[in-house]
């Protein structure tokens, strides 16, 4: 038998068996880290898209408008460069409104924090029906600003308001609450009306304070005020910092003076009492009363930069008095 005559059937079985196996999957495997990254971007994509379309794009558009004379209607506009900003910094009305806004923030933010913290301390005590008290004190915070403005406008109306109805019972003359010099106090009361929002955040911070520290201070003979000042407030300092920053941002952007105006419309912003003509009211006036979209956009961008500066200063000057249970800058 020659070599060519040797049967090859025995050697062909392994090859046939190998060919019959399923071909290995050569697709690249996705690592667990890549899967986590993909899941992260999939879940955050709606927020990212919304942030880009509803925040970044409008801000960029407003920045472009701030260099033009666009009025929102006419197609005839021109590029003026830094002309709006030059006019802004030389406009006494802008500086006066900015000063009133700063004074309002310095007054309203501490009062709101103190009122909210005081209410939180009261409803944190183990008393009966404290859940009901918490609900009743928080309810004003969920009322829309328009409702708050209309309510205070009705309460302090010079002719038919309940406030003048009460003081006239005691023989006093009716006051023009919505005009100078009392309009600023009505505005401040409308802000304090929503102190329940601050109360809820402060209450959450109070419940996070370890009871063992209060018990140790009580055993050492510390008074309630000393315990509150030396233990509670330092541990609440991150919460107070958060409320300060958010309160300042909200106070400089408030539109409540417009809701309390005698006219009650966007065109009536020019008839506001002088004490309530804040920076945002100046922006409203330029936008809706005068149709100066370019100049109003420049005002808003200046306000944005000022908020960044003030926020940075707050963090800088409070870095040594804010106590964190865990160092926020510690590396994990």
GROMACS .gro file of C-alpha atoms in nm, residues 104-122 188 191-206 225 228 232-233 236-251 314 318 322:
model
   59
  104UNK     CA    1  -3.261   9.491   5.072
  105UNK     CA    2  -3.041   9.179   5.060
  106UNK     CA    3  -2.847   9.281   5.371
  107UNK     CA    4  -3.175   9.332   5.555
  108UNK     CA    5  -3.396   9.051   5.428
  109UNK     CA    6  -3.151   8.760   5.421
  110UNK     CA    7  -3.045   8.774   5.792
  111UNK     CA    8  -3.404   8.832   5.904
  112UNK     CA    9  -3.526   8.536   5.699
  113UNK     CA   10  -3.255   8.308   5.837
  114UNK     CA   11  -3.317   8.417   6.196
  115UNK     CA   12  -3.694   8.379   6.160
  116UNK     CA   13  -3.662   8.038   5.995
  117UNK     CA   14  -3.412   7.913   6.251
  118UNK     CA   15  -3.629   8.036   6.538
  119UNK     CA   16  -3.933   7.856   6.398
  120UNK     CA   17  -3.725   7.542   6.346
  121UNK     CA   18  -3.611   7.544   6.708
  122UNK     CA   19  -3.973   7.577   6.823
  188UNK     CA   20  -3.986   9.297   5.369
  191UNK     CA   21  -4.036   8.806   5.211
  192UNK     CA   22  -4.062   8.700   5.576
  193UNK     CA   23  -4.401   8.549   5.496
  194UNK     CA   24  -4.218   8.260   5.324
  195UNK     CA   25  -3.981   8.190   5.615
  196UNK     CA   26  -4.123   7.837   5.633
  197UNK     CA   27  -3.889   7.735   5.353
  198UNK     CA   28  -3.589   7.836   5.564
  199UNK     CA   29  -3.752   7.665   5.862
  200UNK     CA   30  -3.766   7.326   5.688
  201UNK     CA   31  -3.398   7.335   5.593
  202UNK     CA   32  -3.296   7.451   5.941
  203UNK     CA   33  -3.513   7.179   6.097
  204UNK     CA   34  -3.333   6.913   5.894
  205UNK     CA   35  -3.002   7.054   6.016
  206UNK     CA   36  -3.116   7.057   6.379
  225UNK     CA   37  -2.835   7.961   7.521
  228UNK     CA   38  -2.723   7.666   7.127
  232UNK     CA   39  -2.591   7.397   6.763
  233UNK     CA   40  -2.490   7.700   6.559
  236UNK     CA   41  -2.550   7.426   6.157
  237UNK     CA   42  -2.293   7.650   5.990
  238UNK     CA   43  -2.299   7.460   5.654
  239UNK     CA   44  -2.679   7.493   5.648
  240UNK     CA   45  -2.658   7.863   5.736
  241UNK     CA   46  -2.398   7.915   5.462
  242UNK     CA   47  -2.626   7.748   5.209
  243UNK     CA   48  -2.919   7.962   5.317
  244UNK     CA   49  -2.708   8.277   5.300
  245UNK     CA   50  -2.589   8.211   4.946
  246UNK     CA   51  -2.929   8.108   4.811
  247UNK     CA   52  -3.098   8.390   5.001
  248UNK     CA   53  -2.868   8.654   4.851
  249UNK     CA   54  -2.924   8.518   4.501
  250UNK     CA   55  -3.302   8.512   4.551
  251UNK     CA   56  -3.315   8.860   4.705
  314UNK     CA   57  -1.911   8.481   5.103
  318UNK     CA   58  -1.679   8.220   5.593
  322UNK     CA   59  -1.804   7.693   5.874
   0.00000   0.00000   0.00000
